[in-house]
Amino acid sequence: MTLAPPPPLSSLSAVRLRLVSQPAQGHMPRRIDGAWWPRSPDLATELPRLLAGLPHAWGQVTSVLVDETVWSPFPNRLLVANQVVRLRRTTTQHSPSTVCLLAPGRGRCDLLVVPPAATDAEAGRLMESMATDLKDSAGLEVAAR
């Protein structure tokens, strides 16, 4: 297991994340819940920042499924804020890349992963298009750059 230091307070505001609201009752659940733009391909560094930046209502994420081809090598478990998070790998070739967050009692949340090397313009376009493609959702900007 790898220990991840808690993210500095200044980095919490630096989480580049856009979430969309849940669909109205009676609608089919959507496949993508938001978009995340990590700063690097180092999952052990980026994941603690993401988890710290999520709304409190999401609860504790205990398992994360990621496409291992997108990230530099990472451990099977990571200690984040005194909590073990299991990291699971997939090599499924899908475009665009996503990260799946699992929280007991909350369910799953799928986030589009904007490539870390994307320019501000590219990332902004991807994050905005993700939100506008979800017609029944109102965007909630958690933090932006």
PDB file of C-alpha atoms in Angstrom:
ATOM      1  CA  MET A   1       0.000   0.000   0.000  1.00  0.00           C
ATOM      2  CA  THR A   2       1.222   3.480  -0.797  1.00  0.00           C
ATOM      3  CA  LEU A   3       0.707   6.371   1.573  1.00  0.00           C
ATOM      4  CA  ALA A   4      -0.458   9.551  -0.056  1.00  0.00           C
ATOM      5  CA  PRO A   5       0.266  12.720   1.865  1.00  0.00           C
ATOM      6  CA  PRO A   6      -2.770  14.914   2.389  1.00  0.00           C
ATOM      7  CA  PRO A   7      -3.023  17.533  -0.322  1.00  0.00           C
ATOM      8  CA  PRO A   8      -1.935  21.000   0.763  1.00  0.00           C
ATOM      9  CA  LEU A   9      -4.859  23.292   1.480  1.00  0.00           C
ATOM     10  CA  SER A  10      -3.843  25.503  -1.423  1.00  0.00           C
ATOM     11  CA  SER A  11      -4.173  22.565  -3.833  1.00  0.00           C
ATOM     12  CA  LEU A  12      -7.784  21.887  -2.841  1.00  0.00           C
ATOM     13  CA  SER A  13      -8.883  24.959  -4.734  1.00  0.00           C
ATOM     14  CA  ALA A  14      -6.805  23.786  -7.670  1.00  0.00           C
ATOM     15  CA  VAL A  15      -8.940  20.700  -8.362  1.00  0.00           C
ATOM     16  CA  ARG A  16     -10.160  21.092 -11.908  1.00  0.00           C
ATOM     17  CA  LEU A  17     -13.512  19.375 -11.723  1.00  0.00           C
ATOM     18  CA  ARG A  18     -16.944  19.933 -13.217  1.00  0.00           C
ATOM     19  CA  LEU A  19     -19.918  17.957 -11.904  1.00  0.00           C
ATOM     20  CA  VAL A  20     -23.455  17.807 -13.227  1.00  0.00           C
ATOM     21  CA  SER A  21     -26.579  17.440 -11.122  1.00  0.00           C
ATOM     22  CA  GLN A  22     -28.488  14.187 -10.869  1.00  0.00           C
ATOM     23  CA  PRO A  23     -31.222  13.680 -13.483  1.00  0.00           C
ATOM     24  CA  ALA A  24     -34.805  14.380 -12.513  1.00  0.00           C
ATOM     25  CA  GLN A  25     -36.707  11.427 -11.087  1.00  0.00           C
ATOM     26  CA  GLY A  26     -38.021   9.059 -13.753  1.00  0.00           C
ATOM     27  CA  HIS A  27     -35.209   9.703 -16.227  1.00  0.00           C
ATOM     28  CA  MET A  28     -32.587   7.156 -17.113  1.00  0.00           C
ATOM     29  CA  PRO A  29     -29.384   7.645 -15.130  1.00  0.00           C
ATOM     30  CA  ARG A  30     -26.623   9.205 -17.155  1.00  0.00           C
ATOM     31  CA  ARG A  31     -23.336   7.479 -17.843  1.00  0.00           C
ATOM     32  CA  ILE A  32     -21.012  10.409 -17.100  1.00  0.00           C
ATOM     33  CA  ASP A  33     -21.345  12.450 -13.901  1.00  0.00           C
ATOM     34  CA  GLY A  34     -18.738  15.085 -14.615  1.00  0.00           C
ATOM     35  CA  ALA A  35     -15.271  15.838 -15.899  1.00  0.00           C
ATOM     36  CA  TRP A  36     -11.896  15.936 -14.156  1.00  0.00           C
ATOM     37  CA  TRP A  37      -8.736  17.530 -15.491  1.00  0.00           C
ATOM     38  CA  PRO A  38      -5.765  16.179 -13.523  1.00  0.00           C
ATOM     39  CA  ARG A  39      -2.512  18.126 -13.673  1.00  0.00           C
ATOM     40  CA  SER A  40      -0.305  15.052 -14.264  1.00  0.00           C
ATOM     41  CA  PRO A  41      -0.503  11.343 -15.150  1.00  0.00           C
ATOM     42  CA  ASP A  42       0.563  10.457 -11.568  1.00  0.00           C
ATOM     43  CA  LEU A  43      -2.575   8.897 -10.084  1.00  0.00           C
ATOM     44  CA  ALA A  44      -1.051   8.582  -6.595  1.00  0.00           C
ATOM     45  CA  THR A  45      -0.639  12.380  -6.539  1.00  0.00           C
ATOM     46  CA  GLU A  46      -3.800  13.394  -8.384  1.00  0.00           C
ATOM     47  CA  LEU A  47      -6.365  11.086  -6.752  1.00  0.00           C
ATOM     48  CA  PRO A  48      -6.048  12.543  -3.223  1.00  0.00           C
ATOM     49  CA  ARG A  49      -6.652  16.016  -4.678  1.00  0.00           C
ATOM     50  CA  LEU A  50      -9.719  14.779  -6.549  1.00  0.00           C
ATOM     51  CA  LEU A  51     -11.189  13.006  -3.516  1.00  0.00           C
ATOM     52  CA  ALA A  52     -10.560  16.049  -1.305  1.00  0.00           C
ATOM     53  CA  GLY A  53     -12.338  18.250  -3.840  1.00  0.00           C
ATOM     54  CA  LEU A  54     -15.520  16.172  -4.090  1.00  0.00           C
ATOM     55  CA  PRO A  55     -18.690  17.375  -2.362  1.00  0.00           C
ATOM     56  CA  HIS A  56     -19.056  15.997   1.174  1.00  0.00           C
ATOM     57  CA  ALA A  57     -22.403  14.419   0.202  1.00  0.00           C
ATOM     58  CA  TRP A  58     -20.560  11.934  -1.999  1.00  0.00           C
ATOM     59  CA  GLY A  59     -19.327  10.104   1.083  1.00  0.00           C
ATOM     60  CA  GLN A  60     -16.099   8.145   1.266  1.00  0.00           C
ATOM     61  CA  VAL A  61     -14.827   6.718  -1.991  1.00  0.00           C
ATOM     62  CA  THR A  62     -13.378   3.275  -1.244  1.00  0.00           C
ATOM     63  CA  SER A  63     -12.623   1.971  -4.724  1.00  0.00           C
ATOM     64  CA  VAL A  64     -11.529   3.564  -7.982  1.00  0.00           C
ATOM     65  CA  LEU A  65     -11.435   1.970 -11.440  1.00  0.00           C
ATOM     66  CA  VAL A  66      -9.109   3.591 -13.965  1.00  0.00           C
ATOM     67  CA  ASP A  67      -7.686   2.866 -17.400  1.00  0.00           C
ATOM     68  CA  GLU A  68      -4.114   1.928 -16.551  1.00  0.00           C
ATOM     69  CA  THR A  69      -2.827   3.034 -19.960  1.00  0.00           C
ATOM     70  CA  VAL A  70      -3.641   6.670 -19.097  1.00  0.00           C
ATOM     71  CA  TRP A  71      -1.682   6.770 -15.830  1.00  0.00           C
ATOM     72  CA  SER A  72       1.919   6.179 -14.834  1.00  0.00           C
ATOM     73  CA  PRO A  73       2.370   2.997 -12.730  1.00  0.00           C
ATOM     74  CA  PHE A  74       0.349   3.070  -9.516  1.00  0.00           C
ATOM     75  CA  PRO A  75      -0.183   0.771  -6.492  1.00  0.00           C
ATOM     76  CA  ASN A  76      -3.209  -1.452  -5.818  1.00  0.00           C
ATOM     77  CA  ARG A  77      -4.138   0.513  -2.698  1.00  0.00           C
ATOM     78  CA  LEU A  78      -3.568   4.074  -1.598  1.00  0.00           C
ATOM     79  CA  LEU A  79      -4.004   5.562   1.876  1.00  0.00           C
ATOM     80  CA  VAL A  80      -5.831   8.856   1.427  1.00  0.00           C
ATOM     81  CA  ALA A  81      -6.822  10.928   4.470  1.00  0.00           C
ATOM     82  CA  ASN A  82      -6.477   7.882   6.766  1.00  0.00           C
ATOM     83  CA  GLN A  83      -8.675   5.786   4.491  1.00  0.00           C
ATOM     84  CA  VAL A  84      -7.637   2.917   2.214  1.00  0.00           C
ATOM     85  CA  VAL A  85      -8.762   3.362  -1.390  1.00  0.00           C
ATOM     86  CA  ARG A  86      -8.513   0.315  -3.658  1.00  0.00           C
ATOM     87  CA  LEU A  87      -7.242   1.104  -7.126  1.00  0.00           C
ATOM     88  CA  ARG A  88      -8.438  -1.213  -9.859  1.00  0.00           C
ATOM     89  CA  ARG A  89      -7.168  -1.299 -13.388  1.00  0.00           C
ATOM     90  CA  THR A  90      -8.843  -1.756 -16.719  1.00  0.00           C
ATOM     91  CA  THR A  91      -7.242  -1.839 -20.127  1.00  0.00           C
ATOM     92  CA  THR A  92     -10.490  -1.459 -22.016  1.00  0.00           C
ATOM     93  CA  GLN A  93      -9.850   0.824 -24.929  1.00  0.00           C
ATOM     94  CA  HIS A  94     -12.590   3.398 -24.751  1.00  0.00           C
ATOM     95  CA  SER A  95     -12.558   6.947 -25.815  1.00  0.00           C
ATOM     96  CA  PRO A  96     -12.712   9.197 -23.929  1.00  0.00           C
ATOM     97  CA  SER A  97     -11.018   7.929 -20.790  1.00  0.00           C
ATOM     98  CA  THR A  98     -13.018   7.803 -17.562  1.00  0.00           C
ATOM     99  CA  VAL A  99     -12.464   7.171 -13.869  1.00  0.00           C
ATOM    100  CA  CYS A 100     -15.123   5.315 -11.869  1.00  0.00           C
ATOM    101  CA  LEU A 101     -15.447   6.199  -8.179  1.00  0.00           C
ATOM    102  CA  LEU A 102     -17.304   3.776  -5.875  1.00  0.00           C
ATOM    103  CA  ALA A 103     -18.661   4.825  -2.486  1.00  0.00           C
ATOM    104  CA  PRO A 104     -20.641   2.487  -0.199  1.00  0.00           C
ATOM    105  CA  GLY A 105     -24.219   3.677   0.167  1.00  0.00           C
ATOM    106  CA  ARG A 106     -23.744   6.257  -2.587  1.00  0.00           C
ATOM    107  CA  GLY A 107     -23.068   4.078  -5.614  1.00  0.00           C
ATOM    108  CA  ARG A 108     -20.816   4.911  -8.498  1.00  0.00           C
ATOM    109  CA  CYS A 109     -19.751   8.095 -10.167  1.00  0.00           C
ATOM    110  CA  ASP A 110     -18.088   8.195 -13.571  1.00  0.00           C
ATOM    111  CA  LEU A 111     -15.932  11.143 -14.517  1.00  0.00           C
ATOM    112  CA  LEU A 112     -14.526  11.945 -17.928  1.00  0.00           C
ATOM    113  CA  VAL A 113     -10.745  12.359 -17.603  1.00  0.00           C
ATOM    114  CA  VAL A 114      -9.420  15.286 -19.594  1.00  0.00           C
ATOM    115  CA  PRO A 115      -5.827  14.488 -20.616  1.00  0.00           C
ATOM    116  CA  PRO A 116      -3.371  16.266 -18.282  1.00  0.00           C
ATOM    117  CA  ALA A 117      -1.467  17.641 -21.285  1.00  0.00           C
ATOM    118  CA  ALA A 118      -4.575  19.330 -22.724  1.00  0.00           C
ATOM    119  CA  THR A 119      -4.380  23.060 -23.256  1.00  0.00           C
ATOM    120  CA  ASP A 120      -6.700  25.352 -21.319  1.00  0.00           C
ATOM    121  CA  ALA A 121      -8.809  25.814 -24.461  1.00  0.00           C
ATOM    122  CA  GLU A 122      -9.043  22.067 -25.184  1.00  0.00           C
ATOM    123  CA  ALA A 123      -9.882  21.210 -21.585  1.00  0.00           C
ATOM    124  CA  GLY A 124     -12.456  23.979 -21.358  1.00  0.00           C
ATOM    125  CA  ARG A 125     -14.126  22.783 -24.550  1.00  0.00           C
ATOM    126  CA  LEU A 126     -14.197  19.152 -23.371  1.00  0.00           C
ATOM    127  CA  MET A 127     -15.551  20.022 -19.947  1.00  0.00           C
ATOM    128  CA  GLU A 128     -18.177  22.370 -21.357  1.00  0.00           C
ATOM    129  CA  SER A 129     -19.277  19.941 -24.072  1.00  0.00           C
ATOM    130  CA  MET A 130     -19.658  17.206 -21.475  1.00  0.00           C
ATOM    131  CA  ALA A 131     -22.021  19.430 -19.506  1.00  0.00           C
ATOM    132  CA  THR A 132     -24.044  20.659 -22.481  1.00  0.00           C
ATOM    133  CA  ASP A 133     -24.431  17.131 -23.895  1.00  0.00           C
ATOM    134  CA  LEU A 134     -26.390  16.208 -20.771  1.00  0.00           C
ATOM    135  CA  LYS A 135     -29.614  18.004 -21.665  1.00  0.00           C
ATOM    136  CA  ASP A 136     -31.503  17.404 -18.420  1.00  0.00           C
ATOM    137  CA  SER A 137     -28.637  18.458 -16.159  1.00  0.00           C
ATOM    138  CA  ALA A 138     -27.672  21.794 -14.709  1.00  0.00           C
ATOM    139  CA  GLY A 139     -23.916  22.224 -14.414  1.00  0.00           C
ATOM    140  CA  LEU A 140     -22.264  22.699 -11.074  1.00  0.00           C
ATOM    141  CA  GLU A 141     -18.772  24.089 -11.301  1.00  0.00           C
ATOM    142  CA  VAL A 142     -16.885  22.831  -8.260  1.00  0.00           C
ATOM    143  CA  ALA A 143     -13.617  24.514  -9.147  1.00  0.00           C
ATOM    144  CA  ALA A 144     -12.197  25.862 -12.333  1.00  0.00           C
ATOM    145  CA  ARG A 145      -8.920  27.122 -13.491  1.00  0.00           C
TER     146      ARG A 145
END
